[in-house]
Coordinates of C-alpha atoms and ligand atoms in Angstrom, one line a residue:
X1 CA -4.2 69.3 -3.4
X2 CA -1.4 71.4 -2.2
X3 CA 2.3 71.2 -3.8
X4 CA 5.0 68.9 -2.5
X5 CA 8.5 67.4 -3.4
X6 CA 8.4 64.1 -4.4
X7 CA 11.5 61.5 -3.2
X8 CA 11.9 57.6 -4.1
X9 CA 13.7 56.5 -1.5
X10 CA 16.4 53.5 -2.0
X11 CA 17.0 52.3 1.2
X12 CA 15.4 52.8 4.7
X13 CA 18.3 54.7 5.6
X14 CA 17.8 57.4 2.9
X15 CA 13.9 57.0 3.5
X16 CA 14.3 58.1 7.3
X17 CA 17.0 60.6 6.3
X18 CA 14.4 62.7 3.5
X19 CA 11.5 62.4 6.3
X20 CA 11.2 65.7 8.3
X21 CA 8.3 67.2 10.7
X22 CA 6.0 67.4 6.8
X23 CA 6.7 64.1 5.5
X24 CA 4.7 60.9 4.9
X25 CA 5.9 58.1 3.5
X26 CA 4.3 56.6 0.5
X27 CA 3.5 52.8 0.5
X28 CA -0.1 51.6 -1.1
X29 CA -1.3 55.4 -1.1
X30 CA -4.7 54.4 -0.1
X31 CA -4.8 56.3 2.7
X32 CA -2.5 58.8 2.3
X33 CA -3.5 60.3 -1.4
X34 CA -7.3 60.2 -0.3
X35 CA -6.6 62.7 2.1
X36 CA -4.6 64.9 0.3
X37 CA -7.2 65.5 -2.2
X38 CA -9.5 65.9 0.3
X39 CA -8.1 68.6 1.9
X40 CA -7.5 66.8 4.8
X41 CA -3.6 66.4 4.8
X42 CA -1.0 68.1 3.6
X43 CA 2.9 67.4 3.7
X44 CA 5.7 69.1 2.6
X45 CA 7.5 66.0 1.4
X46 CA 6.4 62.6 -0.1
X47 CA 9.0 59.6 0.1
X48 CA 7.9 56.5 -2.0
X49 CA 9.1 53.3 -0.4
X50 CA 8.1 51.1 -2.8
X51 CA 11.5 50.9 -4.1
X52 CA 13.1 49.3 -1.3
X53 CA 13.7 45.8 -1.7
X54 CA 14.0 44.8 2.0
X55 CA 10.6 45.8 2.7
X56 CA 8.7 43.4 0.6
X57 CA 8.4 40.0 0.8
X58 CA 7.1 36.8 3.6
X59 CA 8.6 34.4 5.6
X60 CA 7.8 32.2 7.5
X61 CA 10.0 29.9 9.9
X62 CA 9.1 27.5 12.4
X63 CA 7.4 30.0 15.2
X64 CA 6.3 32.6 12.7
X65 CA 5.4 34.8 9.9
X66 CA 7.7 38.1 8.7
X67 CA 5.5 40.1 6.3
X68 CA 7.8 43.2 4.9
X69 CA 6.0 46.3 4.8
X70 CA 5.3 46.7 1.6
X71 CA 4.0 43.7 1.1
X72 CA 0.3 44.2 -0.6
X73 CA -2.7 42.8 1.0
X74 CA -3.4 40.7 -2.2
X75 CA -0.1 39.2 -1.7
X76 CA -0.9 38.2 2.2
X77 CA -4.6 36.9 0.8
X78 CA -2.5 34.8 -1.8
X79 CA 0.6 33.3 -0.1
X80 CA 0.2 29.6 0.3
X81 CA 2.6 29.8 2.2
X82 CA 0.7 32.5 4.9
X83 CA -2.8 29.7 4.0
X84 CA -0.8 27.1 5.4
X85 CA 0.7 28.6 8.6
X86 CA -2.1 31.3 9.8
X87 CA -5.0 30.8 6.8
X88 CA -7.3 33.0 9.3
X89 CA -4.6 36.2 8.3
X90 CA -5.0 35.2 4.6
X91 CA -8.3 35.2 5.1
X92 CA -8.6 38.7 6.6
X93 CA -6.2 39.8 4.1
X94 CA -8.9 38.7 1.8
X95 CA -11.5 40.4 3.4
X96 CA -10.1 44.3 3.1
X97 CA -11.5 46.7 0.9
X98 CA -11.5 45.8 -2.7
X99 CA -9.5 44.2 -5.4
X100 CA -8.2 47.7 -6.2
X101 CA -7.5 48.5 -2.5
X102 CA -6.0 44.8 -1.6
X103 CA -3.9 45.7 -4.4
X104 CA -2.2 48.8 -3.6
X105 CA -2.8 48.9 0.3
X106 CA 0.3 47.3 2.4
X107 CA 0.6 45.6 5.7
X108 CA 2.7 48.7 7.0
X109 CA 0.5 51.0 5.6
X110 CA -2.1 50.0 7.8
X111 CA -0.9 49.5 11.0
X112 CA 0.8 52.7 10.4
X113 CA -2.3 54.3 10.1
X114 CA -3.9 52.5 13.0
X115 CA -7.4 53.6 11.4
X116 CA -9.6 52.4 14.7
X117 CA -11.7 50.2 11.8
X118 CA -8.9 48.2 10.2
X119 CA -8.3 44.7 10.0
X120 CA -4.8 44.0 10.9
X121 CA -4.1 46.0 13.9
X122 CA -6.5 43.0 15.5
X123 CA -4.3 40.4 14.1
X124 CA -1.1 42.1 15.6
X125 CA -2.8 42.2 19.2
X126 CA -3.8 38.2 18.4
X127 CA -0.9 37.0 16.9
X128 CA 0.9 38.3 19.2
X129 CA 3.3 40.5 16.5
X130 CA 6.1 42.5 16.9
X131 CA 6.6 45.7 14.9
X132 CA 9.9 45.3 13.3
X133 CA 11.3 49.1 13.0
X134 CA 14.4 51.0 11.1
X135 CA 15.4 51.6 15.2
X136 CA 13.8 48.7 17.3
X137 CA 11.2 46.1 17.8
X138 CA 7.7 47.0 19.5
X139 CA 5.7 44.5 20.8
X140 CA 2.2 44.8 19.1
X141 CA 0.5 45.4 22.7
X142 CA 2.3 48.9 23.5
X143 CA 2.6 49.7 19.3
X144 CA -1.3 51.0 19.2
X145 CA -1.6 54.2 21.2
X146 CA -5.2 55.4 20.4
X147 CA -7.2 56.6 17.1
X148 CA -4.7 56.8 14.5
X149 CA -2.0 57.0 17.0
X150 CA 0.7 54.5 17.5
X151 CA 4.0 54.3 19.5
X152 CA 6.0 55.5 16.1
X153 CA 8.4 58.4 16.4
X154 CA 8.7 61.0 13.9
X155 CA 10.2 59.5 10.7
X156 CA 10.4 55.6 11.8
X157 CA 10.1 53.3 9.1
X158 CA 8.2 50.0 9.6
X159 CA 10.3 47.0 8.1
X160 CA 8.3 44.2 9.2
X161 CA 5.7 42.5 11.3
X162 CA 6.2 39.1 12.8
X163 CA 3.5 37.5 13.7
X164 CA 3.4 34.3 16.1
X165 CA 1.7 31.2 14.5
X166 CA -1.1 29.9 17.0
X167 CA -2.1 26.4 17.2
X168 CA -5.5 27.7 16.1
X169 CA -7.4 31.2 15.2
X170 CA -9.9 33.1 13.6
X171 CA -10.8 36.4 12.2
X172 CA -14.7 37.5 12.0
X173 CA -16.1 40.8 11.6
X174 CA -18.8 42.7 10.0
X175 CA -17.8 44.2 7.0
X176 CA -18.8 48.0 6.3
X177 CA -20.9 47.8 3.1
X178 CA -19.1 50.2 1.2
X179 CA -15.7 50.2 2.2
X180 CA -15.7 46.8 3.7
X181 CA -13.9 48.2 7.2
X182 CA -14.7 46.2 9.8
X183 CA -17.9 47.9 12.0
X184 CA -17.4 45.1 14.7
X185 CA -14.3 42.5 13.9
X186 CA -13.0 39.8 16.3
X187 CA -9.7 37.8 16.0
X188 CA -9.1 34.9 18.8
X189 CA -6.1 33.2 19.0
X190 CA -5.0 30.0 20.4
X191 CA -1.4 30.0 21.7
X192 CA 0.3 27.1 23.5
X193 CA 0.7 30.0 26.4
X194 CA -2.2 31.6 26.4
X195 CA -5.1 33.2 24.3
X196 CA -5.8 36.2 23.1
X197 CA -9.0 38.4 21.8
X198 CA -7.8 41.1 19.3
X199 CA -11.0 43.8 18.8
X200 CA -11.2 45.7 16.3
X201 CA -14.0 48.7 15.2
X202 CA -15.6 48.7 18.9
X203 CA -13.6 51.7 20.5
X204 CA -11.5 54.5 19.3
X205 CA -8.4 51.8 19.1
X206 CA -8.2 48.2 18.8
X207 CA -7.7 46.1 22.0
X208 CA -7.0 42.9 23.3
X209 CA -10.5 41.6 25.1
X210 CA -8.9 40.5 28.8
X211 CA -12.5 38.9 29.7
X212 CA -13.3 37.4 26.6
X213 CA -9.3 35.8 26.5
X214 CA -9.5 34.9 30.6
X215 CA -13.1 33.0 30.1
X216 CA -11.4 31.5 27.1
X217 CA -8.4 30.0 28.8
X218 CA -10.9 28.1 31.0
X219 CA -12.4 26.5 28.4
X220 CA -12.1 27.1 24.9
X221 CA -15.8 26.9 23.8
X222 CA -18.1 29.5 22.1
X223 CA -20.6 28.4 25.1
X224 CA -18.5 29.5 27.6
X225 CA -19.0 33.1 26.4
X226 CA -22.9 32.5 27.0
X227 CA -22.9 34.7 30.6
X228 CA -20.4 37.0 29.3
X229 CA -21.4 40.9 29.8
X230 CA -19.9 43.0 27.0
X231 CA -19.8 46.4 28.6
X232 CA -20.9 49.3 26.6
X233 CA -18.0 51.8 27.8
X234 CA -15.8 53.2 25.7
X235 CA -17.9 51.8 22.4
X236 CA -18.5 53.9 19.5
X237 CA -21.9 55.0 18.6
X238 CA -22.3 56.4 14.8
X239 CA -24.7 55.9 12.0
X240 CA -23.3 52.6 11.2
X241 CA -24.0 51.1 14.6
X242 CA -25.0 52.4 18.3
X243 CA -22.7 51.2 21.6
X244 CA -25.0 48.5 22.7
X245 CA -25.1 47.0 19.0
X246 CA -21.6 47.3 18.8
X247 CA -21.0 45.4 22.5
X248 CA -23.5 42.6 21.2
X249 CA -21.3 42.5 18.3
X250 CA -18.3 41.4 19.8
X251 CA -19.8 38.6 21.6
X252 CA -21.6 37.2 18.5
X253 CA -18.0 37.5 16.5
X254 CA -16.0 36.4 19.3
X255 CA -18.8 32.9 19.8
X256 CA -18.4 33.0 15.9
X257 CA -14.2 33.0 16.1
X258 CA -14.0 30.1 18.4
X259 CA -16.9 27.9 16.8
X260 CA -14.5 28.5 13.3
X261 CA -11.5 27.5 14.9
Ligands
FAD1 C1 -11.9 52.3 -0.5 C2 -11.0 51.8 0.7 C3 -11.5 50.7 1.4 C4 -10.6 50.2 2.4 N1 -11.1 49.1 3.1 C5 -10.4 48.6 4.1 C6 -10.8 47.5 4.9 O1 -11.8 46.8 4.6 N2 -10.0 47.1 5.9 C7 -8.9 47.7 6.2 O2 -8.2 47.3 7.2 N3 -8.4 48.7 5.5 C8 -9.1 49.2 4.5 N4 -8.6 50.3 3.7 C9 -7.3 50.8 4.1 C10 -6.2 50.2 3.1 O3 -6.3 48.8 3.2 C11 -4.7 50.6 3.5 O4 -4.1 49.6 4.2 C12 -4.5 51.8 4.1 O5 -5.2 52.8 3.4 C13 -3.1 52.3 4.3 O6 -2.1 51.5 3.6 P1 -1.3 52.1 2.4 O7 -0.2 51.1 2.1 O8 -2.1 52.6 1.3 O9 -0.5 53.4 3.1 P2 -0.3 54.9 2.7 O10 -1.6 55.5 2.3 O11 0.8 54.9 1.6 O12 0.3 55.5 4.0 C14 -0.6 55.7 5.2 C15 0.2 56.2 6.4 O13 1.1 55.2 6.8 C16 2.4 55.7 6.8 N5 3.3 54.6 6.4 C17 3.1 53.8 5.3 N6 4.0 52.8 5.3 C18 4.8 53.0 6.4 C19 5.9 52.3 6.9 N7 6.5 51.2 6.3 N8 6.5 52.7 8.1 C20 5.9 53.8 8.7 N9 4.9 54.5 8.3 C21 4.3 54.1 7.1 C22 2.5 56.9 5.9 O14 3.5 57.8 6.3 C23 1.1 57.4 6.0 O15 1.0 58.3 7.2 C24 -9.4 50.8 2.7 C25 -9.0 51.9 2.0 C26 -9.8 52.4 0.9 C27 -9.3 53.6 0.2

């Protein structure tokens, strides 16, 4: 692992004024430490965040739930409060990685990372979220930009996600046997205007199935996706799973999704 400085950052402001063109900022580390010791990052400059208050914590109002950034996927699987209002996002919160990883990754972490197998970029798309930034708010739908690519600028701290609460959803996928990513993972959700199809693990980014969420609207029933043709376009194809496996997958979850809501 190459050298760098090392900041602890006190408050967003001083954690977007030590960033430069080398930084990252350091929230669980699962991501971010890997690849250092891998060889496969480097950075000139490492700002902890874990130190700023504001960034951790949940709430949840009438319409929704505010996860802070920092908050730790073991917190998200835990909250009785998050069980009570979205228990499908507790549940996928549940679902990542291992207890080590659920309790060191955060919510901001991830999405910041945009990794084209993790769990809650899908629940942003079906929850219809909005990325709470140090500068603005981005609506979940224009936040993920492609592989590991999102609509962040240089240096822009997530504070917090807020997610819409549906009248019902679910989150199914199949779990990576080692690192429990998802190789196919489907979240539907059931809002009063509308419904929505977050995939996750099928292509290089996560999207929101329009098909699957249009057939849905006409009737809410995992039989209505019986005639529905999964194209194989855009699919990945690796060791874990070729394109036509992977389109067969999303089908199976998404019939799966609806049938547990
Ligand atoms: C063994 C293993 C198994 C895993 N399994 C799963 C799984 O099943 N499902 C899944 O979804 N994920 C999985 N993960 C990923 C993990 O859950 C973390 O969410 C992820 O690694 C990144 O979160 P982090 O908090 O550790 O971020 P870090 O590693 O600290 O940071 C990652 C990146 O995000 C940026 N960043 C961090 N916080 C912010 C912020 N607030 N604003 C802007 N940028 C920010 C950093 O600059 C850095 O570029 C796994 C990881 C490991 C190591």
């Amino acid at each position: 692992m190459k050298s760098f400085n090392y900041h602890s950052a006190k408050d967003s402001k001083e954690a977007s004024k030590l960033s430069s063109s080398s930084s990252a900022y350091l929230a669980g580390g699962m991501t971010t430490i890997p690849s250092m010791k891998l060889g496969l990052a480097s950075y000139k400059d490492i700002i902890n965040i874990k130190g700023i208050k504001k960034l951790s914590g949940i709430k949840v109002s009438g319409k929704s739930v505010i996860i802070g950034a920092t908050t730790k996927h073991a917190e998200v699987a835990n909250s009785k409060d998050i069980k009570k209002a979205i228990s499908s996002l507790a549940a996928l919160a549940e679902g990542i990685g291992d207890p080590q990883v659920r309790n060191r990754g955060t919510i901001g972490g991830s999405i910041a990372n945009n990794d084209p197998s993790a769990d809650y970029p899908s629940a942003c798309i079906a929850l219809d979220a909005i990325i709470h930034t140090n500068h603005r708010k981005i609506e979940a739908s224009k936040f993920f930009k492609g592989m590991f690519e999102t609509a962040l600028k240089k240096g822009e701290l997530i504070e917090s996600i807020e997610f819409k609460i549906p009248e019902k959803s679910s989150y199914q996928k199949h779990p990576n046997p080692a690192s429990r990513y998802a190789i196919v993972g489907v979240y539907v959700a059931k809002h009063k205007k509308g419904i929505n199809v977050g995939v996750t693990g099928a292509k290089s980014c996560v999207y929101n199935d329009k098909d699957l969420a249009g057939t849905l609207s006409n009737n809410f029933s995992s039989s209505a996706l019986d005639n529905v043709k999964i194209s194989t376009s855009g699919m990945n194809s690796d060791i874990h799973a070729s394109a036509e496996y992977r389109a067969n997958m999303v089908k199976a979850f998404a019939k799966k999704a609806v049938d547990a809501c």
